[in-house]
Amino acid sequence: MGSRRRRHHHHHGPWLVPAVAPAAAAFAAAGLLLVVVAFHCFLSPPLGDGGKGGGGRVVRRPNPPFLLNKPAEVARSVIGAVDFTVPSGGSKLGEELWESKAAGNFFGCSNATKQFADAKAVTKSDRYLMIATSGGLNQQRTGIIDAVVAARILNATLVIPKLDEESFWNDASDFAEIFDVDSFIYSLSNDVKVIRQVPDMNGKKLSPYKMRIPRKCTPKCYENRVLPALLKKHVIQLTKFDYRVSNRLETDLQKLRCRVNYHALQFTDPILRMGELLVQRMKAKSGRFIALHLRFEPDMLAFSGCYYGGGDIERRELGEIRKRWKTLHASNPDRERRQGKCPLTPEEVGLMLRALGFGKDVHLYVASGDVYGGEETLAPLKALFPNFHSKETLASKEELAPFLPYLSRMAALDFIVCDRSDVFVTNNNGNMARMLAGRRRYFGHRRTIRPNAKKLYSLFLNRTSMSWDTFASKVLTTQKGFMGEPNEIKLGRGEFHEHPMDCICAKAKGKIGQSKPHQIKRAGEAAENHSSDGDLDWRDLDYGEHTPLGRDSSKESESDDIRVGGSDIPELEDMMSD
């Protein structure tokens, strides 16, 4: 009976007070309200275990029910009968919410210095570097970028990288089907010599010597580990190549990373055309829009070790997925959430955005795979932002048909729309979020919002004990330093692809066109969730978009690999997507 009552409250909300009623009836209803709500509170504590609904459904709502009532969207709190009223309108901040005032003071500056020699002067004719990337589209992107840097360190010719076609995603797309090869080769011609395939030597094809290097390998590491083998074998293939170059490099190599990422790596024309069509359709609806990388898929939640109040069913479902990673340590879900290491629920993301001041009329583009809990989990976000879109709602099946069989190409479409959005919102940091955040900083510090999950946790936990105005005010305070402002990161802190500080310059006052190095200091705790040159954690992974449920592909032979004990976890590397 208790389970049925919780379900009845979840869907119908009998505590919503009618707008017009006789005084006596209202008084009686209020008395009944307090009794029902108190009983509900007793049965369903915030962030506690949910129960099984009828038919084995899982109540995956971690907070007390949040109900919407048009037009004022009033939800009655479970503590002290306080009104938690979400206004329909937007913020008084207006344009400041959509664009930073300081954005125009900075610009991307990735040109090589005079000390960076031309590729023709440094490339050795008998050194060829091949790489086999790993993971989803944006994790592979990190590998491609760092492959160029590795080739430069080794004074080698780079062969067009091999994409991850056979592992978890089973996406057979090759480099030329996602990226413009000619543009890649031409754009990098002054930095690194790039060719499509290794030439024959004396009429014979050269087989590459395969090896793997440690994560975050420094230039000295490449010289000590890879160069001796390259001098002997002439053709080297580095396998599972992702995050294999140090986060900290000299300025010219960091600028090279930026030239690869922001200029040389361009999508193919079919992907660009389809992505641009989606952007045009979004802008036609509202002029400007928010793009949200939701990252609330089963695989990502399972890997994170977080818990969202779904009871035994959730623990069993996500526990089965966790078994894929043989070396994945057990986690404490409550501690992970308190420390801000768990993605927000779709409802929490929606509440954060409304508290920041985005009105109900704002159009929201959501980049996501299958959300855990399905439509029931998405319903509160859609109620907060009824103008809810995705590539599947913006384009017909016929238009998406050439891309649907290929996870990386579908992810590329989301990448384009998120990149072109007026505001981009990440739900904790994965590869796609970091790549886009860095790109948006490089091209003018366009607004990028990242939840301060560590501090928002307590706000969401206690939100029903405060009015909406109090809640919104606290969210605004909490999010300072997480809004994509130019001064949010201290120089040298954070993951480079998200904070490409060596590639951003400030305009000299009164002298447009002149520049000086962009010195940025962090505000608040903006760097607290960024990975450093240490062990891999789930935020290094490409979870969140198009993550299929399938086989573990970590049984690859490692006989030719160079391994470093404890620094590399193949089971984790094989489970990465966008």
Coordinates of C-alpha atoms in Angstrom, one line a residue:
M1 CA 0.0 0.0 0.0
G2 CA 2.9 2.4 0.8
S3 CA 4.4 1.7 -2.6
R4 CA 1.1 2.5 -4.3
R5 CA 0.7 5.7 -2.4
R6 CA 4.2 6.9 -3.3
R7 CA 3.4 6.1 -6.9
H8 CA 0.1 8.0 -6.7
H9 CA 1.8 11.1 -5.3
H10 CA 4.5 10.8 -7.9
H11 CA 2.1 11.1 -10.8
H12 CA -0.9 13.0 -9.6
G13 CA 0.2 15.2 -6.7
P14 CA -3.0 15.4 -4.6
W15 CA -1.4 18.2 -2.5
L16 CA -1.7 20.8 -5.3
V17 CA -4.1 23.5 -3.8
P18 CA -6.9 24.6 -6.2
A19 CA -6.8 28.3 -7.1
V20 CA -10.4 29.0 -6.0
A21 CA -12.3 27.2 -3.2
P22 CA -14.6 28.1 -0.3
A23 CA -12.8 29.0 2.9
A24 CA -14.1 26.1 4.9
A25 CA -13.1 23.6 2.1
A26 CA -9.7 25.2 1.8
F27 CA -9.1 24.9 5.5
A28 CA -10.1 21.2 5.5
A29 CA -7.9 20.6 2.4
A30 CA -5.0 22.2 4.1
G31 CA -5.3 20.0 7.1
L32 CA -5.5 16.9 4.9
L33 CA -2.6 18.2 2.9
L34 CA -0.3 18.3 6.0
V35 CA -1.2 14.8 7.0
V36 CA -0.7 13.4 3.5
V37 CA 2.5 15.2 2.9
A38 CA 3.9 14.2 6.3
F39 CA 3.1 10.6 5.6
H40 CA 4.7 10.9 2.1
C41 CA 7.8 12.5 3.7
F42 CA 8.1 9.6 6.1
L43 CA 7.8 7.0 3.3
S44 CA 10.0 8.7 0.8
P45 CA 13.0 10.6 2.3
P46 CA 15.0 12.8 -0.1
L47 CA 17.8 10.9 -1.9
G48 CA 16.8 7.7 -0.1
D49 CA 15.9 4.3 -1.7
G50 CA 13.1 4.4 -4.1
G51 CA 10.7 1.5 -4.2
K52 CA 9.4 -0.8 -6.9
G53 CA 6.4 0.6 -8.8
G54 CA 3.6 -1.4 -10.3
G55 CA 4.8 -3.8 -12.9
G56 CA 8.4 -3.7 -11.6
R57 CA 9.0 -0.1 -12.7
V58 CA 11.7 1.8 -10.8
V59 CA 11.0 5.2 -9.2
R60 CA 14.3 6.8 -10.2
R61 CA 13.6 10.3 -8.8
P62 CA 16.2 11.1 -6.1
N63 CA 14.3 14.0 -4.6
P64 CA 10.8 14.5 -3.3
P65 CA 8.3 14.9 -6.2
F66 CA 8.6 18.2 -8.1
L67 CA 5.2 19.0 -9.7
L68 CA 4.4 21.7 -12.1
N69 CA 1.0 23.5 -12.2
K70 CA 0.3 26.0 -15.0
P71 CA 0.6 28.9 -15.2
A72 CA 2.5 29.7 -12.0
E73 CA 4.2 26.3 -11.8
V74 CA 3.6 25.9 -8.0
A75 CA 5.0 22.9 -6.2
R76 CA 4.1 22.4 -2.5
S77 CA 7.1 21.6 -0.3
V78 CA 7.2 18.6 2.0
I79 CA 8.6 20.6 4.9
G80 CA 6.7 23.4 6.7
A81 CA 4.2 23.9 3.8
V82 CA 6.6 26.3 2.1
D83 CA 5.7 27.3 -1.5
F84 CA 8.5 26.3 -4.0
T85 CA 7.3 28.4 -6.9
V86 CA 9.2 28.4 -10.2
P87 CA 8.4 31.6 -12.2
S88 CA 7.8 31.1 -15.9
G89 CA 9.8 34.2 -16.9
G90 CA 13.6 34.6 -17.3
S91 CA 16.2 36.5 -15.3
K92 CA 16.6 40.2 -14.9
L93 CA 20.2 39.7 -15.9
G94 CA 19.1 39.6 -19.5
E95 CA 21.9 39.5 -22.0
E96 CA 24.6 38.9 -19.4
L97 CA 23.1 35.5 -18.9
W98 CA 23.6 34.6 -22.6
E99 CA 27.0 36.2 -23.1
S100 CA 29.9 37.3 -20.9
K101 CA 30.7 41.0 -20.9
A102 CA 34.4 40.1 -21.0
A103 CA 34.2 37.7 -23.9
G104 CA 35.2 40.4 -26.5
N105 CA 38.5 41.0 -24.7
F106 CA 40.1 37.7 -25.8
F107 CA 40.8 35.8 -28.9
G108 CA 42.4 32.5 -30.0
C109 CA 46.1 32.8 -30.9
S110 CA 47.7 29.5 -31.9
N111 CA 50.3 30.6 -34.5
A112 CA 53.7 29.0 -34.0
T113 CA 56.5 31.2 -32.7
K114 CA 59.6 32.0 -34.7
Q115 CA 61.5 29.4 -32.8
F116 CA 59.3 26.6 -34.1
A117 CA 61.1 25.1 -37.1
D118 CA 59.3 24.2 -40.3
A119 CA 58.4 20.5 -40.7
K120 CA 60.7 20.1 -43.7
A121 CA 63.7 21.1 -41.6
V122 CA 63.1 18.6 -38.8
T123 CA 61.3 15.5 -40.3
K124 CA 63.5 12.4 -40.7
S125 CA 62.8 10.5 -43.9
D126 CA 63.1 7.0 -42.3
R127 CA 60.7 7.6 -39.3
Y128 CA 57.0 6.8 -39.7
L129 CA 54.5 7.0 -36.8
M130 CA 51.1 5.3 -36.9
I131 CA 48.5 5.3 -34.2
A132 CA 45.4 3.3 -33.4
T133 CA 42.9 5.5 -31.5
S134 CA 40.6 4.4 -28.7
G135 CA 37.2 5.2 -27.6
G136 CA 34.3 7.4 -28.9
L137 CA 34.6 10.3 -31.3
N138 CA 36.0 12.9 -28.9
Q139 CA 38.3 10.5 -27.1
Q140 CA 39.7 9.6 -30.5
R141 CA 40.0 13.3 -31.3
T142 CA 42.3 13.6 -28.3
G143 CA 44.4 10.8 -29.8
I144 CA 44.6 12.4 -33.2
I145 CA 45.6 15.7 -31.7
D146 CA 48.3 14.1 -29.6
A147 CA 49.5 11.9 -32.4
V148 CA 50.5 15.1 -34.3
V149 CA 52.4 16.3 -31.2
A150 CA 54.1 12.9 -30.8
A151 CA 55.2 12.9 -34.4
R152 CA 56.7 16.3 -34.0
I153 CA 58.5 15.2 -30.8
L154 CA 59.9 12.2 -32.7
N155 CA 60.7 14.2 -35.9
A156 CA 58.6 11.5 -37.7
T157 CA 56.1 11.5 -40.6
L158 CA 52.6 10.8 -39.3
V159 CA 50.4 8.4 -41.1
I160 CA 46.7 9.3 -41.1
P161 CA 45.4 7.8 -37.8
K162 CA 43.4 4.7 -37.7
L163 CA 40.1 5.1 -35.9
D164 CA 38.7 2.7 -33.3
E165 CA 36.5 0.5 -35.6
E166 CA 36.4 -2.8 -33.9
S167 CA 35.9 -2.3 -30.1
F168 CA 32.9 -1.5 -28.1
W169 CA 31.0 0.8 -30.6
N170 CA 31.6 -1.4 -33.6
D171 CA 31.6 1.7 -35.8
A172 CA 33.4 1.0 -39.1
S173 CA 33.9 4.7 -40.0
D174 CA 37.5 5.4 -41.0
F175 CA 39.2 8.8 -40.7
A176 CA 38.2 10.0 -44.2
E177 CA 34.5 9.3 -43.5
I178 CA 34.5 11.7 -40.5
F179 CA 37.3 14.2 -41.1
D180 CA 38.4 16.1 -44.2
V181 CA 41.8 14.3 -45.0
D182 CA 43.0 16.9 -47.5
S183 CA 42.4 19.8 -45.1
F184 CA 44.1 17.9 -42.3
I185 CA 47.3 17.2 -44.4
Y186 CA 47.4 20.7 -45.9
S187 CA 46.7 22.6 -42.7
L188 CA 49.5 20.9 -40.8
S189 CA 52.1 20.9 -43.7
N190 CA 54.3 23.5 -41.9
D191 CA 54.2 21.6 -38.6
V192 CA 54.3 17.8 -39.3
K193 CA 54.5 15.9 -42.5
V194 CA 51.3 13.8 -42.8
I195 CA 50.7 11.0 -45.4
R196 CA 47.8 8.6 -46.1
Q197 CA 49.8 5.4 -45.9
V198 CA 53.4 4.1 -45.3
P199 CA 55.2 3.9 -48.7
D200 CA 56.7 0.6 -49.8
M201 CA 60.4 0.2 -49.1
N202 CA 62.4 -1.7 -51.7
G203 CA 59.1 -3.0 -53.1
K204 CA 58.0 -4.4 -49.8
K205 CA 55.3 -3.2 -47.4
L206 CA 56.6 -2.3 -44.0
S207 CA 54.8 -3.9 -41.1
P208 CA 54.6 -1.6 -38.1
Y209 CA 56.1 -2.5 -34.7
K210 CA 53.2 -2.2 -32.2
M211 CA 53.7 -0.9 -28.8
R212 CA 51.9 1.0 -26.1
I213 CA 53.2 3.8 -23.9
P214 CA 52.1 5.1 -20.5
R215 CA 49.3 7.6 -20.1
K216 CA 50.4 11.3 -20.0
C217 CA 53.8 10.5 -21.5
T218 CA 56.2 13.5 -21.6
P219 CA 58.5 14.4 -24.5
K220 CA 61.4 12.8 -22.5
C221 CA 59.3 9.7 -22.2
Y222 CA 58.8 9.6 -26.0
E223 CA 62.5 10.0 -26.5
N224 CA 63.4 7.3 -24.1
R225 CA 60.7 4.8 -24.9
V226 CA 59.6 5.2 -28.5
L227 CA 62.5 6.8 -30.3
P228 CA 64.9 3.8 -29.9
A229 CA 62.3 1.4 -31.3
L230 CA 61.6 3.9 -34.1
L231 CA 65.2 4.2 -35.1
K232 CA 65.4 0.4 -35.3
K233 CA 62.1 -0.5 -36.8
H234 CA 61.4 2.7 -38.8
V235 CA 57.6 2.2 -38.6
I236 CA 55.9 2.3 -35.1
Q237 CA 52.2 1.9 -34.3
L238 CA 51.1 3.2 -30.9
T239 CA 48.0 1.3 -29.8
K240 CA 45.0 2.5 -27.7
F241 CA 46.3 6.0 -28.3
D242 CA 44.3 8.3 -26.0
Y243 CA 45.7 10.6 -23.4
R244 CA 49.2 9.4 -24.2
V245 CA 50.8 12.8 -24.2
S246 CA 51.4 14.9 -21.1
N247 CA 48.9 17.6 -20.2
R248 CA 51.8 20.0 -19.7
L249 CA 54.0 20.8 -22.6
E250 CA 56.1 23.8 -23.8
T251 CA 54.1 26.6 -25.3
D252 CA 54.9 25.8 -29.0
L253 CA 53.7 22.2 -28.6
Q254 CA 50.5 23.4 -26.8
K255 CA 49.9 25.8 -29.7
L256 CA 50.4 22.9 -32.1
R257 CA 47.6 21.0 -30.2
C258 CA 45.3 24.0 -30.8
R259 CA 46.1 24.3 -34.5
V260 CA 45.2 20.6 -34.9
N261 CA 42.1 20.8 -32.8
Y262 CA 40.6 24.1 -33.9
H263 CA 41.8 24.4 -37.5
A264 CA 43.1 21.1 -39.0
L265 CA 40.4 18.7 -37.8
Q266 CA 37.4 19.6 -39.9
F267 CA 34.4 17.2 -40.4
T268 CA 33.5 16.0 -43.9
D269 CA 31.1 18.0 -46.0
P270 CA 28.1 15.6 -45.5
I271 CA 28.5 15.9 -41.7
L272 CA 29.0 19.6 -41.8
R273 CA 25.9 20.1 -44.0
M274 CA 23.7 18.0 -41.8
G275 CA 25.0 19.7 -38.7
E276 CA 24.4 23.2 -40.1
L277 CA 20.9 22.2 -41.1
L278 CA 20.1 21.2 -37.5
V279 CA 21.6 24.5 -36.3
Q280 CA 19.5 26.5 -38.7
R281 CA 16.3 24.7 -37.6
M282 CA 17.1 25.5 -34.0
K283 CA 17.8 29.2 -34.7
A284 CA 14.6 29.4 -36.8
K285 CA 12.6 28.4 -33.8
S286 CA 13.9 31.0 -31.3
G287 CA 16.9 32.9 -32.6
R288 CA 19.1 31.6 -29.9
F289 CA 19.2 28.4 -27.9
I290 CA 20.8 26.3 -25.1
A291 CA 22.5 23.0 -25.9
L292 CA 22.8 20.5 -23.1
H293 CA 25.1 17.5 -23.0
L294 CA 23.0 15.5 -20.6
R295 CA 25.2 12.5 -19.9
F296 CA 22.7 10.4 -18.0
E297 CA 23.0 7.1 -19.8
P298 CA 23.2 3.7 -18.0
D299 CA 26.8 2.9 -18.8
M300 CA 28.1 6.3 -17.5
L301 CA 26.0 6.0 -14.3
A302 CA 27.2 2.5 -13.8
F303 CA 30.9 3.5 -14.2
S304 CA 30.6 6.5 -12.0
G305 CA 29.3 4.4 -9.1
C306 CA 26.6 6.9 -8.3
Y307 CA 23.2 6.1 -7.0
Y308 CA 19.9 7.9 -7.7
G309 CA 17.3 6.4 -5.4
G310 CA 16.1 3.6 -7.6
G311 CA 16.3 0.9 -4.9
D312 CA 17.3 -2.7 -5.5
I313 CA 16.4 -2.6 -9.2
E314 CA 18.7 0.3 -9.9
R315 CA 21.5 -1.4 -7.9
R316 CA 21.0 -4.6 -9.8
E317 CA 20.8 -3.0 -13.3
L318 CA 23.8 -0.7 -12.9
G319 CA 25.7 -3.4 -10.9
E320 CA 25.5 -5.8 -13.9
I321 CA 26.9 -3.1 -16.2
R322 CA 29.7 -2.4 -13.7
K323 CA 30.9 -6.0 -14.0
R324 CA 32.3 -5.2 -17.4
W325 CA 35.2 -3.4 -15.8
K326 CA 37.1 -6.1 -14.0
T327 CA 39.5 -3.7 -12.2
L328 CA 36.8 -1.1 -11.3
H329 CA 37.0 -0.5 -7.5
A330 CA 33.9 -0.3 -5.4
S331 CA 32.7 3.2 -4.6
N332 CA 30.7 4.9 -1.9
P333 CA 27.7 6.5 -3.8
D334 CA 26.9 9.0 -1.1
R335 CA 30.5 10.2 -0.8
E336 CA 30.8 10.4 -4.6
R337 CA 27.7 12.6 -4.8
R338 CA 28.8 14.8 -1.9
Q339 CA 32.1 15.3 -3.6
G340 CA 30.4 16.4 -6.8
K341 CA 31.5 13.4 -8.8
C342 CA 28.0 12.4 -9.9
P343 CA 26.1 13.9 -12.9
L344 CA 23.0 15.9 -12.0
T345 CA 19.7 14.3 -12.9
P346 CA 17.8 15.8 -15.8
E347 CA 15.4 17.5 -13.3
E348 CA 18.3 19.0 -11.4
V349 CA 19.9 20.4 -14.5
G350 CA 16.6 22.0 -15.4
L351 CA 16.2 23.5 -12.0
M352 CA 19.7 24.9 -12.1
L353 CA 19.1 26.5 -15.5
R354 CA 15.8 28.0 -14.3
A355 CA 17.4 29.2 -11.1
L356 CA 20.1 30.9 -13.2
G357 CA 17.4 32.8 -15.0
F358 CA 16.6 30.9 -18.2
G359 CA 12.8 31.2 -18.7
K360 CA 10.3 28.5 -19.7
D361 CA 10.2 29.8 -23.3
V362 CA 13.9 29.0 -23.9
H363 CA 14.6 26.4 -26.6
L364 CA 16.7 23.5 -25.4
Y365 CA 18.7 21.1 -27.6
V366 CA 19.7 17.9 -25.8
A367 CA 22.6 15.7 -26.9
S368 CA 22.1 12.4 -25.3
G369 CA 21.8 8.7 -25.8
D370 CA 19.2 6.5 -24.0
V371 CA 18.5 8.2 -20.7
Y372 CA 18.4 5.9 -17.7
G373 CA 14.8 5.7 -16.6
G374 CA 13.5 6.8 -20.0
E375 CA 10.7 9.3 -20.3
E376 CA 9.9 9.2 -16.6
T377 CA 13.4 10.6 -15.9
L378 CA 13.1 13.2 -18.7
A379 CA 9.6 14.4 -17.8
P380 CA 10.6 17.0 -15.2
L381 CA 13.2 18.6 -17.5
K382 CA 10.6 18.7 -20.3
A383 CA 8.1 20.3 -18.0
L384 CA 10.6 23.0 -17.1
F385 CA 11.7 23.5 -20.7
P386 CA 8.8 22.4 -23.0
N387 CA 10.7 23.5 -26.1
F388 CA 12.8 20.4 -26.0
H389 CA 14.7 19.3 -29.1
S390 CA 17.2 16.7 -30.3
K391 CA 18.5 15.8 -33.7
E392 CA 15.8 13.1 -33.9
T393 CA 13.0 15.7 -33.5
L394 CA 14.6 18.3 -35.8
A395 CA 15.4 16.0 -38.7
S396 CA 13.4 13.2 -40.4
K397 CA 14.4 9.6 -40.4
E398 CA 15.2 9.9 -44.1
E399 CA 17.6 12.9 -43.4
L400 CA 19.4 11.0 -40.6
A401 CA 19.5 7.7 -42.5
P402 CA 23.1 8.1 -43.8
F403 CA 24.3 8.8 -40.2
L404 CA 22.2 6.5 -38.0
P405 CA 24.3 3.3 -38.5
Y406 CA 27.4 5.2 -37.3
L407 CA 27.7 6.3 -33.7
S408 CA 30.7 8.6 -34.4
R409 CA 28.9 10.4 -37.2
M410 CA 25.8 10.9 -35.0
A411 CA 28.0 12.2 -32.2
A412 CA 29.6 14.6 -34.7
L413 CA 26.2 16.1 -35.5
D414 CA 25.6 16.7 -31.8
F415 CA 29.1 18.2 -31.6
I416 CA 28.3 20.8 -34.3
V417 CA 25.0 21.8 -32.8
C418 CA 26.5 22.1 -29.3
D419 CA 29.4 24.1 -30.7
R420 CA 27.1 26.6 -32.5
S421 CA 24.7 27.0 -29.5
D422 CA 24.5 30.4 -27.8
V423 CA 24.9 28.6 -24.4
F424 CA 26.4 25.2 -23.9
V425 CA 25.7 23.3 -20.7
T426 CA 27.8 20.3 -19.6
N427 CA 26.6 17.8 -17.0
N428 CA 29.9 17.2 -15.3
N429 CA 32.9 16.8 -17.7
G430 CA 33.5 14.1 -20.3
N431 CA 35.6 14.3 -23.5
M432 CA 32.9 16.0 -25.6
A433 CA 32.2 18.6 -22.9
R434 CA 35.8 19.4 -22.4
M435 CA 36.5 19.6 -26.1
L436 CA 33.6 21.9 -26.7
A437 CA 34.4 24.1 -23.6
G438 CA 37.9 24.6 -24.9
R439 CA 36.8 25.3 -28.4
R440 CA 34.2 27.9 -27.2
R441 CA 36.9 29.6 -25.1
Y442 CA 39.2 29.7 -28.1
F443 CA 36.6 31.2 -30.4
G444 CA 35.5 34.1 -28.1
H445 CA 34.7 32.7 -24.7
R446 CA 31.1 31.8 -25.7
R447 CA 29.0 31.0 -22.7
T448 CA 29.7 27.5 -21.3
I449 CA 28.0 26.4 -18.0
R450 CA 29.3 23.6 -15.9
P451 CA 27.3 22.6 -12.7
N452 CA 29.2 23.1 -9.5
A453 CA 28.0 19.6 -8.5
K454 CA 29.7 19.5 -5.2
K455 CA 27.9 22.5 -3.8
L456 CA 24.7 22.0 -5.7
Y457 CA 24.3 18.6 -4.0
S458 CA 23.3 20.1 -0.7
L459 CA 21.0 22.7 -2.3
F460 CA 19.1 20.0 -4.1
L461 CA 19.0 17.9 -1.0
N462 CA 17.4 20.7 1.0
R463 CA 15.6 22.6 -1.6
T464 CA 12.1 21.8 -0.2
S465 CA 12.9 23.7 3.0
M466 CA 13.3 27.1 1.2
S467 CA 11.4 29.3 -1.2
W468 CA 12.2 29.4 -4.9
D469 CA 13.7 32.9 -4.5
T470 CA 16.1 31.6 -1.8
F471 CA 17.0 28.6 -3.8
A472 CA 17.6 30.6 -7.0
S473 CA 19.8 33.1 -5.1
K474 CA 21.9 30.2 -3.6
V475 CA 22.3 28.6 -7.1
L476 CA 23.5 31.9 -8.5
T477 CA 26.1 32.2 -5.8
T478 CA 27.1 28.6 -6.1
Q479 CA 27.6 28.8 -9.9
K480 CA 30.1 31.8 -9.7
G481 CA 33.3 30.5 -11.3
F482 CA 31.4 27.8 -13.3
M483 CA 29.8 30.1 -16.0
G484 CA 32.5 30.1 -18.7
E485 CA 34.0 33.5 -17.7
P486 CA 37.6 34.2 -18.8
N487 CA 38.9 34.4 -15.3
E488 CA 37.7 31.1 -14.0
I489 CA 40.9 29.1 -14.2
K490 CA 44.4 29.6 -12.9
L491 CA 47.2 29.4 -15.4
G492 CA 48.5 25.9 -15.6
R493 CA 45.5 24.3 -13.9
G494 CA 43.0 22.0 -15.5
E495 CA 42.9 19.7 -18.5
F496 CA 44.4 21.5 -21.5
H497 CA 41.7 20.7 -24.1
E498 CA 39.1 22.3 -21.8
H499 CA 41.4 25.3 -20.8
P500 CA 43.8 26.0 -23.7
M501 CA 45.4 28.9 -22.0
D502 CA 48.5 28.9 -24.1
C503 CA 46.3 29.6 -27.1
I504 CA 44.2 32.5 -25.8
C505 CA 45.4 36.1 -25.9
A506 CA 44.0 39.3 -24.4
K507 CA 43.5 42.4 -26.6
A508 CA 45.7 45.2 -25.6
K509 CA 43.7 48.2 -24.4
G510 CA 43.1 50.7 -27.1
K511 CA 45.2 48.8 -29.6
I512 CA 43.0 46.2 -31.4
G513 CA 45.2 43.6 -33.2
Q514 CA 48.0 43.7 -30.6
S515 CA 48.0 41.0 -28.0
K516 CA 49.7 39.8 -24.9
P517 CA 49.7 36.4 -23.2
H518 CA 46.3 35.7 -21.6
Q519 CA 47.0 35.5 -17.8
I520 CA 44.0 33.9 -16.2
K521 CA 43.4 33.3 -12.5
R522 CA 40.8 31.0 -11.2
A523 CA 37.7 32.3 -9.4
G524 CA 36.3 30.1 -6.6
E525 CA 36.7 26.4 -7.2
A526 CA 36.5 26.1 -10.9
A527 CA 39.3 23.7 -11.3
E528 CA 38.4 21.3 -8.5
N529 CA 36.9 18.6 -10.8
H530 CA 39.5 18.6 -13.5
S531 CA 41.8 15.7 -14.0
S532 CA 45.6 16.2 -13.7
D533 CA 48.5 14.0 -14.9
G534 CA 47.4 11.2 -12.6
D535 CA 45.3 8.1 -12.8
L536 CA 42.3 7.8 -15.0
D537 CA 38.9 8.5 -13.5
W538 CA 35.4 8.4 -15.1
R539 CA 35.5 12.0 -16.1
D540 CA 38.3 11.1 -18.5
L541 CA 35.9 8.8 -20.3
D542 CA 33.6 9.6 -23.3
Y543 CA 30.4 8.5 -21.5
G544 CA 27.2 10.1 -22.2
E545 CA 26.3 9.9 -25.9
H546 CA 25.3 6.9 -28.0
T547 CA 26.8 4.4 -25.5
P548 CA 25.6 1.0 -26.6
L549 CA 25.2 -1.9 -24.3
G550 CA 27.5 -4.6 -25.7
R551 CA 30.5 -6.8 -25.3
D552 CA 33.7 -5.9 -23.6
S553 CA 36.5 -5.7 -26.1
S554 CA 39.4 -5.6 -23.7
K555 CA 40.8 -9.1 -24.7
E556 CA 43.2 -7.7 -27.2
S557 CA 46.7 -9.2 -27.2
E558 CA 49.3 -7.1 -25.5
S559 CA 52.4 -9.0 -26.4
D560 CA 53.9 -6.1 -28.2
D561 CA 52.8 -3.5 -25.6
I562 CA 55.1 -1.5 -23.3
R563 CA 53.2 -1.4 -20.1
V564 CA 53.6 0.5 -16.9
G565 CA 52.2 -1.2 -13.8
G566 CA 49.2 0.5 -12.3
S567 CA 49.0 3.4 -14.7
D568 CA 46.9 1.9 -17.4
I569 CA 43.6 0.1 -17.2
P570 CA 42.6 -1.6 -20.5
E571 CA 39.1 -2.5 -19.3
L572 CA 38.4 1.2 -18.7
E573 CA 39.9 2.4 -21.9
D574 CA 37.7 0.1 -23.9
M575 CA 34.5 1.6 -22.5
M576 CA 34.5 5.1 -23.7
S577 CA 32.0 6.9 -25.9
D578 CA 30.5 10.4 -26.4

